[in-house]
Short mmCIF file of C-alpha atoms and ligand atoms in Angstrom, two decimals:
data_model
loop_
_atom_site.label_atom_id
_atom_site.label_comp_id
_atom_site.label_asym_id
_atom_site.label_seq_id
_atom_site.Cartn_x
_atom_site.Cartn_y
_atom_site.Cartn_z
CA UNK A 1 -212.28 -34.83 3.86
CA UNK A 2 -211.85 -38.58 2.51
CA UNK A 3 -208.85 -39.58 0.90
CA UNK A 4 -207.67 -43.19 -0.50
CA UNK A 5 -204.44 -44.27 -1.33
CA UNK A 6 -205.35 -47.44 -4.31
CA UNK A 7 -202.95 -49.97 -4.20
CA UNK A 8 -200.57 -49.65 -1.66
CA UNK A 9 -197.71 -52.96 -0.69
CA UNK A 10 -198.15 -53.42 2.20
CA UNK A 11 -195.08 -55.67 4.32
CA UNK A 12 -197.21 -58.44 5.53
CA UNK A 13 -195.64 -60.29 8.58
CA UNK A 14 -197.20 -63.92 8.34
CA UNK A 15 -196.29 -64.21 4.27
CA UNK A 16 -193.11 -62.11 5.30
CA UNK A 17 -194.10 -61.00 1.85
CA UNK A 18 -196.05 -57.20 0.22
CA UNK A 19 -199.60 -57.05 0.23
CA UNK A 20 -201.80 -54.97 -2.19
CA UNK A 21 -204.16 -52.60 -0.40
CA UNK A 22 -205.79 -49.59 -0.70
CA UNK A 23 -206.54 -47.52 2.59
CA UNK A 24 -208.98 -45.02 3.03
CA UNK A 25 -208.45 -42.24 5.70
CA UNK A 26 -210.83 -39.74 7.43
CA UNK A 27 -210.40 -37.06 9.14
CA UNK A 28 -207.10 -38.15 9.79
CA UNK A 29 -207.18 -41.45 10.64
CA UNK A 30 -206.78 -44.77 8.60
CA UNK A 31 -210.62 -45.62 7.83
CA UNK A 32 -210.18 -48.83 6.24
CA UNK A 33 -207.73 -51.07 4.58
CA UNK A 34 -209.30 -53.41 1.85
CA UNK A 35 -207.51 -56.04 -0.12
CA UNK A 36 -206.56 -54.91 -3.13
CA UNK A 37 -208.71 -57.17 -5.15
CA UNK A 38 -211.59 -55.41 -4.37
CA UNK A 39 -212.75 -52.21 -6.28
CA UNK A 40 -214.03 -49.27 -3.34
CA UNK A 41 -216.33 -46.61 -4.75
CA UNK A 42 -213.66 -43.76 -4.19
CA UNK A 43 -216.85 -41.28 -5.49
CA UNK A 44 -215.36 -37.24 -4.91
CA UNK A 45 -212.39 -38.08 -2.64
CA UNK A 46 -208.89 -37.42 -3.17
CA UNK A 47 -207.41 -40.53 -4.86
CA UNK A 48 -203.53 -41.22 -4.35
CA UNK A 49 -202.76 -44.17 -6.46
CA UNK A 50 -199.59 -46.42 -4.88
CA UNK A 51 -199.61 -48.60 -7.17
CA UNK A 52 -196.01 -50.17 -7.31
CA UNK A 53 -195.08 -48.93 -4.10
CA UNK A 54 -194.00 -49.49 -0.64
CA UNK A 55 -197.15 -48.14 1.77
CA UNK A 56 -195.67 -48.39 5.81
CA UNK A 57 -196.29 -46.63 8.30
CA UNK A 58 -195.15 -43.02 8.44
CA UNK A 59 -190.98 -43.07 9.74
CA UNK A 60 -190.07 -42.42 13.25
CA UNK A 61 -187.04 -40.71 14.66
CA UNK A 62 -186.63 -40.43 18.06
CA UNK A 63 -183.27 -38.85 18.10
CA UNK A 64 -183.45 -35.11 16.11
CA UNK A 65 -181.54 -31.53 16.39
CA UNK A 66 -183.50 -29.50 14.64
CA UNK A 67 -181.37 -26.43 15.53
CA UNK A 68 -184.16 -23.63 16.38
CA UNK A 69 -184.32 -21.31 18.46
CA UNK A 70 -181.04 -20.09 18.13
CA UNK A 71 -178.87 -21.46 15.35
CA UNK A 72 -181.27 -21.22 12.20
CA UNK A 73 -178.37 -20.66 10.29
CA UNK A 74 -177.25 -24.25 10.18
CA UNK A 75 -181.58 -25.56 10.86
CA UNK A 76 -184.24 -24.63 11.67
CA UNK A 77 -188.26 -26.22 12.52
CA UNK A 78 -189.48 -25.05 9.02
CA UNK A 79 -186.62 -26.69 7.31
CA UNK A 80 -185.87 -29.13 9.77
CA UNK A 81 -189.58 -31.21 9.45
CA UNK A 82 -189.33 -31.55 5.37
CA UNK A 83 -186.44 -32.19 5.35
CA UNK A 84 -188.18 -34.94 7.42
CA UNK A 85 -191.63 -35.75 5.69
CA UNK A 86 -188.73 -35.67 1.98
CA UNK A 87 -186.90 -38.82 4.15
CA UNK A 88 -189.88 -40.05 4.69
CA UNK A 89 -190.17 -39.19 8.57
CA UNK A 90 -193.03 -38.09 10.03
CA UNK A 91 -192.82 -38.11 13.59
CA UNK A 92 -189.36 -36.74 15.05
CA UNK A 93 -188.07 -35.67 18.54
CA UNK A 94 -185.96 -32.73 19.25
CA UNK A 95 -182.58 -32.56 21.45
CA UNK A 96 -182.74 -29.36 23.84
CA UNK A 97 -179.36 -28.57 22.74
CA UNK A 98 -180.55 -25.17 21.54
CA UNK A 99 -179.44 -21.46 22.66
CA UNK A 100 -181.30 -20.99 24.49
CA UNK A 101 -181.07 -24.64 25.68
CA UNK A 102 -184.66 -25.91 25.49
CA UNK A 103 -184.76 -26.25 29.37
CA UNK A 104 -187.71 -23.72 30.64
CA UNK A 105 -191.53 -24.02 29.75
CA UNK A 106 -191.04 -21.58 27.51
CA UNK A 107 -188.60 -23.30 24.80
CA UNK A 108 -191.17 -26.08 24.82
CA UNK A 109 -194.20 -24.33 24.34
CA UNK A 110 -191.80 -22.07 21.60
CA UNK A 111 -191.01 -25.51 19.59
CA UNK A 112 -194.65 -26.64 19.48
CA UNK A 113 -196.70 -23.50 18.74
CA UNK A 114 -192.82 -22.21 15.41
CA UNK A 115 -193.88 -26.54 14.07
CA UNK A 116 -197.71 -25.68 14.52
CA UNK A 117 -197.22 -23.04 12.62
CA UNK A 118 -194.59 -23.58 9.94
CA UNK A 119 -193.86 -27.22 10.32
CA UNK A 120 -194.83 -30.32 8.54
CA UNK A 121 -194.24 -32.73 10.45
CA UNK A 122 -194.98 -33.97 14.62
CA UNK A 123 -191.86 -32.48 16.49
CA UNK A 124 -192.24 -34.26 19.98
CA UNK A 125 -189.31 -31.70 21.93
CA UNK A 126 -187.40 -33.21 24.88
CA UNK A 127 -185.71 -31.05 27.63
CA UNK A 128 -182.96 -30.80 29.04
CA UNK A 129 -181.79 -32.21 32.25
CA UNK A 130 -180.21 -29.73 34.21
CA UNK A 131 -180.28 -25.85 33.52
CA UNK A 132 -178.53 -25.01 29.70
CA UNK A 133 -177.66 -28.57 30.00
CA UNK A 134 -173.98 -26.99 31.86
CA UNK A 135 -174.84 -30.51 34.35
CA UNK A 136 -175.49 -27.96 37.63
CA UNK A 137 -178.94 -27.62 38.66
CA UNK A 138 -181.50 -29.78 37.44
CA UNK A 139 -184.82 -27.88 35.15
CA UNK A 140 -188.23 -27.49 36.45
CA UNK A 141 -189.13 -31.02 35.35
CA UNK A 142 -193.04 -30.82 35.94
CA UNK A 143 -193.52 -27.50 34.65
CA UNK A 144 -191.46 -28.92 31.03
CA UNK A 145 -193.76 -31.98 31.53
CA UNK A 146 -196.66 -29.55 31.73
CA UNK A 147 -195.44 -27.82 29.06
CA UNK A 148 -195.44 -30.87 26.10
CA UNK A 149 -192.01 -32.07 26.84
CA UNK A 150 -191.73 -35.83 25.86
CA UNK A 151 -188.37 -36.67 28.50
CA UNK A 152 -185.40 -35.45 29.91
CA UNK A 153 -181.58 -35.29 27.78
CA UNK A 154 -178.96 -33.82 28.01
CA UNK A 155 -177.85 -34.62 24.85
CA UNK A 156 -175.06 -33.38 23.03
CA UNK A 157 -173.37 -33.44 26.29
CA UNK A 158 -173.33 -36.24 28.82
CA UNK A 159 -174.48 -35.80 32.67
CA UNK A 160 -171.02 -36.12 34.18
CA UNK A 161 -172.23 -36.11 38.07
CA UNK A 162 -173.89 -39.57 38.85
CA UNK A 163 -176.03 -37.45 42.03
CA UNK A 164 -177.38 -35.32 39.07
CA UNK A 165 -177.98 -38.89 37.54
CA UNK A 166 -179.73 -40.05 40.63
CA UNK A 167 -181.71 -37.14 41.17
CA UNK A 168 -182.84 -36.50 37.66
CA UNK A 169 -183.88 -40.22 37.60
CA UNK A 170 -185.91 -39.96 40.69
CA UNK A 171 -187.28 -37.48 39.35
CA UNK A 172 -188.36 -38.38 36.29
CA UNK A 173 -189.46 -41.76 37.91
CA UNK A 174 -192.42 -39.87 40.18
CA UNK A 175 -193.65 -38.89 36.84
CA UNK A 176 -193.40 -41.53 34.46
CA UNK A 177 -190.97 -39.44 32.65
CA UNK A 178 -188.41 -41.41 30.36
CA UNK A 179 -184.21 -40.17 31.03
CA UNK A 180 -182.58 -40.44 27.75
CA UNK A 181 -178.58 -40.26 28.10
CA UNK A 182 -176.19 -39.73 25.62
CA UNK A 183 -173.21 -41.30 27.36
CA UNK A 184 -169.50 -39.47 27.18
CA UNK A 185 -167.13 -38.80 29.73
CA UNK A 186 -165.12 -36.36 29.44
CA UNK A 187 -162.26 -37.00 31.15
CA UNK A 188 -161.63 -39.16 28.80
CA UNK A 189 -162.80 -37.36 24.96
CA UNK A 190 -160.90 -34.14 25.88
CA UNK A 191 -159.64 -32.54 22.30
CA UNK A 192 -159.68 -35.78 21.32
CA UNK A 193 -162.34 -36.04 17.75
CA UNK A 194 -161.96 -39.80 16.51
CA UNK A 195 -161.89 -42.55 18.06
CA UNK A 196 -159.18 -45.31 19.42
CA UNK A 197 -158.43 -47.64 15.90
CA UNK A 198 -156.54 -48.40 12.29
CA UNK A 199 -157.53 -44.63 11.58
CA UNK A 200 -156.68 -42.94 15.01
CA UNK A 201 -153.10 -44.07 14.51
CA UNK A 202 -152.09 -44.07 11.12
CA UNK A 203 -153.07 -40.89 11.23
CA UNK A 204 -151.11 -40.13 14.26
CA UNK A 205 -153.80 -39.11 16.53
CA UNK A 206 -155.62 -39.79 19.59
CA UNK A 207 -158.41 -41.60 19.75
CA UNK A 208 -161.98 -41.29 21.73
CA UNK A 209 -161.96 -44.71 23.30
CA UNK A 210 -164.85 -47.23 23.69
CA UNK A 211 -164.98 -47.22 27.19
CA UNK A 212 -165.94 -42.94 26.58
CA UNK A 213 -169.79 -44.44 25.68
CA UNK A 214 -169.66 -47.73 27.80
CA UNK A 215 -168.92 -46.23 31.73
CA UNK A 216 -172.09 -43.73 31.33
CA UNK A 217 -173.70 -47.05 29.99
CA UNK A 218 -172.85 -49.34 33.17
CA UNK A 219 -173.66 -46.27 35.49
CA UNK A 220 -176.45 -45.11 34.29
CA UNK A 221 -177.68 -49.10 34.06
CA UNK A 222 -177.04 -49.15 37.82
CA UNK A 223 -178.60 -45.89 38.23
CA UNK A 224 -181.26 -47.64 36.68
CA UNK A 225 -182.23 -50.30 38.62
CA UNK A 226 -181.89 -48.70 41.83
CA UNK A 227 -184.72 -46.14 40.56
CA UNK A 228 -186.58 -47.96 38.17
CA UNK A 229 -186.79 -45.27 35.67
CA UNK A 230 -187.23 -45.49 31.48
CA UNK A 231 -184.20 -45.07 30.99
CA UNK A 232 -182.82 -44.49 27.53
CA UNK A 233 -179.41 -44.91 25.32
CA UNK A 234 -178.79 -43.14 22.75
CA UNK A 235 -176.53 -43.74 19.33
CA UNK A 236 -175.64 -46.41 21.28
CA UNK A 237 -171.91 -47.21 18.98
CA UNK A 238 -169.75 -50.05 21.25
CA UNK A 239 -169.26 -53.75 21.84
CA UNK A 240 -168.90 -52.77 25.21
CA UNK A 241 -172.12 -50.63 25.34
CA UNK A 242 -174.36 -53.44 23.75
CA UNK A 243 -172.42 -56.22 26.35
CA UNK A 244 -174.07 -54.07 29.51
CA UNK A 245 -177.34 -52.87 27.78
CA UNK A 246 -177.94 -57.20 27.09
CA UNK A 247 -177.01 -57.70 30.44
CA UNK A 248 -179.08 -55.55 31.82
CA UNK A 249 -181.95 -55.98 30.01
CA UNK A 250 -181.73 -59.40 31.18
CA UNK A 251 -182.94 -58.89 34.34
CA UNK A 252 -184.98 -56.54 33.88
CA UNK A 253 -183.78 -52.92 33.66
CA UNK A 254 -186.56 -50.73 32.22
CA UNK A 255 -182.78 -49.59 30.07
CA UNK A 256 -184.42 -49.09 25.91
CA UNK A 257 -181.37 -48.28 23.76
CA UNK A 258 -181.20 -46.52 19.54
CA UNK A 259 -178.47 -46.86 17.08
CA UNK A 260 -178.07 -44.20 14.25
CA UNK A 261 -177.67 -45.76 10.54
CA UNK A 262 -173.88 -44.26 10.15
CA UNK A 263 -172.64 -46.67 13.36
CA UNK A 264 -174.60 -49.73 11.51
CA UNK A 265 -172.97 -49.02 8.63
CA UNK A 266 -169.47 -47.56 9.00
CA UNK A 267 -166.83 -47.90 10.52
CA UNK A 268 -163.33 -45.61 11.14
CA UNK A 269 -161.46 -48.25 8.87
CA UNK A 270 -163.88 -46.05 6.24
CA UNK A 271 -162.76 -42.71 6.18
CA UNK A 272 -160.92 -41.45 3.29
CA UNK A 273 -159.28 -38.22 5.49
CA UNK A 274 -159.72 -35.71 7.52
CA UNK A 275 -162.50 -34.98 6.54
CA UNK A 276 -165.15 -33.20 8.31
CA UNK A 277 -168.24 -34.58 7.72
CA UNK A 278 -166.49 -38.17 9.43
CA UNK A 279 -166.16 -36.36 12.07
CA UNK A 280 -169.47 -36.53 14.45
CA UNK A 281 -169.60 -37.84 17.71
CA UNK A 282 -169.94 -41.01 18.84
CA UNK A 283 -167.29 -41.34 16.51
CA UNK A 284 -167.60 -43.74 14.55
CA UNK A 285 -165.79 -47.31 15.81
CA UNK A 286 -164.03 -49.96 14.60
CA UNK A 287 -165.66 -52.88 12.31
CA UNK A 288 -166.02 -54.75 15.35
CA UNK A 289 -168.41 -52.19 17.24
CA UNK A 290 -169.97 -51.66 13.93
CA UNK A 291 -170.71 -55.40 14.65
CA UNK A 292 -171.44 -55.37 17.65
CA UNK A 293 -174.34 -53.07 17.04
CA UNK A 294 -176.50 -54.80 14.05
CA UNK A 295 -176.37 -57.64 15.66
CA UNK A 296 -177.91 -56.31 18.86
CA UNK A 297 -180.08 -54.24 16.80
CA UNK A 298 -181.28 -57.88 15.64
CA UNK A 299 -180.94 -59.42 18.75
CA UNK A 300 -183.57 -56.33 20.08
CA UNK A 301 -180.84 -55.29 22.70
CA UNK A 302 -180.88 -52.41 20.64
CA UNK A 303 -184.52 -50.94 20.47
CA UNK A 304 -184.33 -48.41 17.06
CA UNK A 305 -183.07 -46.91 14.98
CA UNK A 306 -182.84 -42.84 14.57
CA UNK A 307 -180.51 -40.35 12.17
CA UNK A 308 -179.11 -37.83 15.52
CA UNK A 309 -179.84 -35.64 12.06
CA UNK A 310 -176.70 -33.05 13.67
CA UNK A 311 -176.98 -30.40 10.45
CA UNK A 312 -174.67 -27.03 11.04
CA UNK A 313 -173.69 -24.77 7.84
CA UNK A 314 -171.23 -24.99 5.86
CA UNK A 315 -168.24 -22.23 6.43
CA UNK A 316 -168.56 -23.97 9.90
CA UNK A 317 -167.78 -27.92 8.33
CA UNK A 318 -165.22 -25.74 6.56
CA UNK A 319 -162.76 -25.28 8.84
CA UNK A 320 -159.92 -27.48 10.50
CA UNK A 321 -160.98 -31.07 11.94
CA UNK A 322 -159.77 -30.26 15.31
CA UNK A 323 -162.23 -26.92 15.05
CA UNK A 324 -165.12 -28.38 12.87
CA UNK A 325 -168.36 -29.17 14.85
CA UNK A 326 -169.05 -32.90 15.51
CA UNK A 327 -172.82 -34.44 13.37
CA UNK A 328 -174.40 -35.31 10.25
CA UNK A 329 -177.48 -35.17 9.00
CA UNK A 330 -179.63 -37.69 8.67
CA UNK A 331 -183.16 -37.79 7.18
CA UNK A 332 -183.06 -38.01 3.29
CA UNK A 333 -180.45 -40.80 3.46
CA UNK A 334 -181.48 -42.78 6.21
CA UNK A 335 -184.24 -45.02 4.66
CA UNK A 336 -182.21 -45.57 1.41
CA UNK A 337 -178.92 -46.32 3.10
CA UNK A 338 -180.42 -48.66 5.31
CA UNK A 339 -182.55 -50.85 2.81
CA UNK A 340 -179.64 -50.60 -0.31
CA UNK A 341 -176.74 -51.63 2.79
CA UNK A 342 -179.42 -54.39 5.02
CA UNK A 343 -182.23 -55.33 3.12
CA UNK A 344 -181.60 -55.77 -0.33
CA UNK A 345 -178.18 -57.92 0.28
CA UNK A 346 -180.86 -60.38 2.44
CA UNK A 347 -179.52 -59.67 5.87
CA UNK A 348 -182.60 -58.16 6.69
CA UNK A 349 -186.42 -58.13 5.40
CA UNK A 350 -187.88 -55.62 4.87
CA UNK A 351 -189.94 -56.02 8.07
CA UNK A 352 -187.46 -56.20 10.08
CA UNK A 353 -186.24 -52.68 8.91
CA UNK A 354 -190.37 -51.12 8.42
CA UNK A 355 -190.55 -52.35 12.52
CA UNK A 356 -187.19 -50.53 13.72
CA UNK A 357 -187.45 -47.04 12.56
CA UNK A 358 -191.73 -47.45 13.23
CA UNK A 359 -193.73 -49.81 15.47
CA UNK A 360 -190.73 -50.43 17.55
CA UNK A 361 -189.61 -46.49 18.59
CA UNK A 362 -193.34 -46.09 19.32
CA UNK A 363 -193.45 -48.32 21.84
CA UNK A 364 -190.91 -47.80 23.40
CA UNK A 365 -192.13 -44.09 23.75
CA UNK A 366 -195.56 -44.71 23.46
CA UNK A 367 -196.53 -43.23 20.68
CA UNK A 368 -200.35 -43.75 19.11
CA UNK A 369 -198.31 -44.30 15.82
CA UNK A 370 -196.64 -45.95 14.06
CA UNK A 371 -198.76 -48.57 12.64
CA UNK A 372 -200.68 -49.27 9.70
CA UNK A 373 -203.79 -50.37 11.53
CA UNK A 374 -207.99 -49.15 11.17
CA UNK A 375 -207.92 -46.60 14.42
CA UNK A 376 -204.26 -45.38 13.56
CA UNK A 377 -203.79 -41.55 12.65
CA UNK A 378 -202.94 -41.37 9.07
CA UNK A 379 -199.26 -40.99 9.67
CA UNK A 380 -198.69 -42.70 6.07
CA UNK A 381 -195.08 -42.99 3.81
CA UNK A 382 -195.21 -44.41 0.39
CA UNK A 383 -191.28 -45.66 -1.20
CA UNK A 384 -190.38 -46.84 -4.42
CA UNK A 385 -188.08 -49.12 -3.47
CA UNK A 386 -187.34 -49.53 -7.30
CA UNK A 387 -185.85 -46.71 -7.54
CA UNK A 388 -182.00 -45.69 -7.24
CA UNK A 389 -179.72 -42.30 -7.73
CA UNK A 390 -176.68 -40.72 -6.07
CA UNK A 391 -177.30 -39.37 -3.05
CA UNK A 392 -177.36 -35.02 -4.09
CA UNK A 393 -176.40 -33.91 -1.04
CA UNK A 394 -177.32 -30.51 -2.80
CA UNK A 395 -180.61 -31.38 -3.87
CA UNK A 396 -181.33 -31.60 0.47
CA UNK A 397 -184.39 -29.71 1.49
CA UNK A 398 -182.80 -29.34 4.57
CA UNK A 399 -180.59 -25.92 4.97
CA UNK A 400 -177.16 -28.51 5.75
CA UNK A 401 -175.79 -31.15 3.87
CA UNK A 402 -172.64 -32.53 5.54
CA UNK A 403 -173.06 -36.28 5.14
CA UNK A 404 -170.17 -38.46 4.36
CA UNK A 405 -172.83 -40.47 1.54
CA UNK A 406 -172.93 -37.91 -1.21
CA UNK A 407 -172.34 -39.82 -4.18
CA UNK A 408 -173.88 -43.27 -2.72
CA UNK A 409 -175.76 -44.70 -5.21
CA UNK A 410 -178.71 -45.56 -3.31
CA UNK A 411 -182.40 -47.32 -3.92
CA UNK A 412 -185.69 -47.58 -2.01
CA UNK A 413 -186.06 -43.16 -2.22
CA UNK A 414 -189.86 -41.82 -0.09
CA UNK A 415 -192.32 -40.49 -2.91
CA UNK A 416 -194.80 -39.65 -0.42
CA UNK A 417 -194.70 -38.70 3.04
CA UNK A 418 -198.69 -37.91 4.96
CA UNK A 419 -199.03 -36.24 8.17
CA UNK A 420 -202.79 -36.38 9.94
CA UNK A 421 -203.89 -37.86 6.83
CA UNK A 422 -202.43 -34.86 4.43
CA UNK A 423 -199.44 -35.16 1.68
CA UNK A 424 -196.34 -32.90 3.51
CA UNK A 425 -194.27 -34.28 0.96
CA UNK A 426 -194.51 -35.63 -2.82
CA UNK A 427 -191.75 -36.15 -4.46
CA UNK A 428 -193.84 -35.60 -8.07
CA UNK A 429 -194.54 -31.94 -6.24
CA UNK A 430 -190.71 -31.49 -6.22
ZN1 ZN B 501 -175.80 -37.58 22.11
#
């Protein structure tokens, strides 16, 4: 079965602009990319007219919460992967804080099987570092790897014991697997929910101190240096963390890092009030921290952008601020948000944004996707860079709509998403 995508605008790094291209897809692979000046004989092939649209390798998101198994009222694999596809993502990596936690081969297999039956994008499961993510006992890394887990993390909570983390890294290193860390020292954050800064001060709240994150980054960077493991820092949000990652990278530690759109775009001073859609973990930090993570992403200290898509039900988010869960959804706003705030304003090239959402995560996690080239899997995203509309959370494909970006006027909306040569999302079909 042949698919032709005609007249797509493809980013060309050499010229720093867009080139018109036709792409032929065969058996789930990119078979050919030819200059748009040619007129291919499409014969009886399926044809997608991409004229006027950006054609990119499918976006990759290495940090998401699909809530399945156990919290299907927030999201499940069917809705979570449709939400991802609508946001232009073709590969997503899901966190293990499910119920049961993804700490056995059976749960890893459940996720992979359910995605094969009901999902629409590639789902890469992470497995827990410790049983039930309680920090007490390591999971069976070998069996989890065998079942299909791509790395180990207790995301949702930090691994509090340095010895436990060292043991995890030593074991992961011996089987060539990465350790991915949610960096948070519990003794510094107990009962707190907004960061230490202007907003907390104005509202008379004790804030989460920045060191709660950086203390783990520093500890783990030292352990990564000793063990030689590939260590990846989740959702970096502070200047101190950036400084430590930069230092560790400079001395050859195998450390990589990610940042979320909301930490690039919002600071604590943007929080409008005690609104639970602005409660996430890590919290929004000071404008100085925002500037630091932007610079770190620009200079490569931070390798990639992830959404930390964290759906919660309307009922949960309607609780009072102390009791509402942390987290916001992210798939369906990520690209237009960053395109509008950084590319349209001239701060980044389009190529830079795409790189941090496609080829960089693919490089760090050694994925076969994330490249728009002959022979690569046909995971592709078409984006209308000219379309502008307000974010309407009621239209999300996700089961949840907990976002602080409702009503924001954004430009650059994904219109078609293709995974393995098959259309999994099309704006015109919705
Ligand atoms: Zn986390």
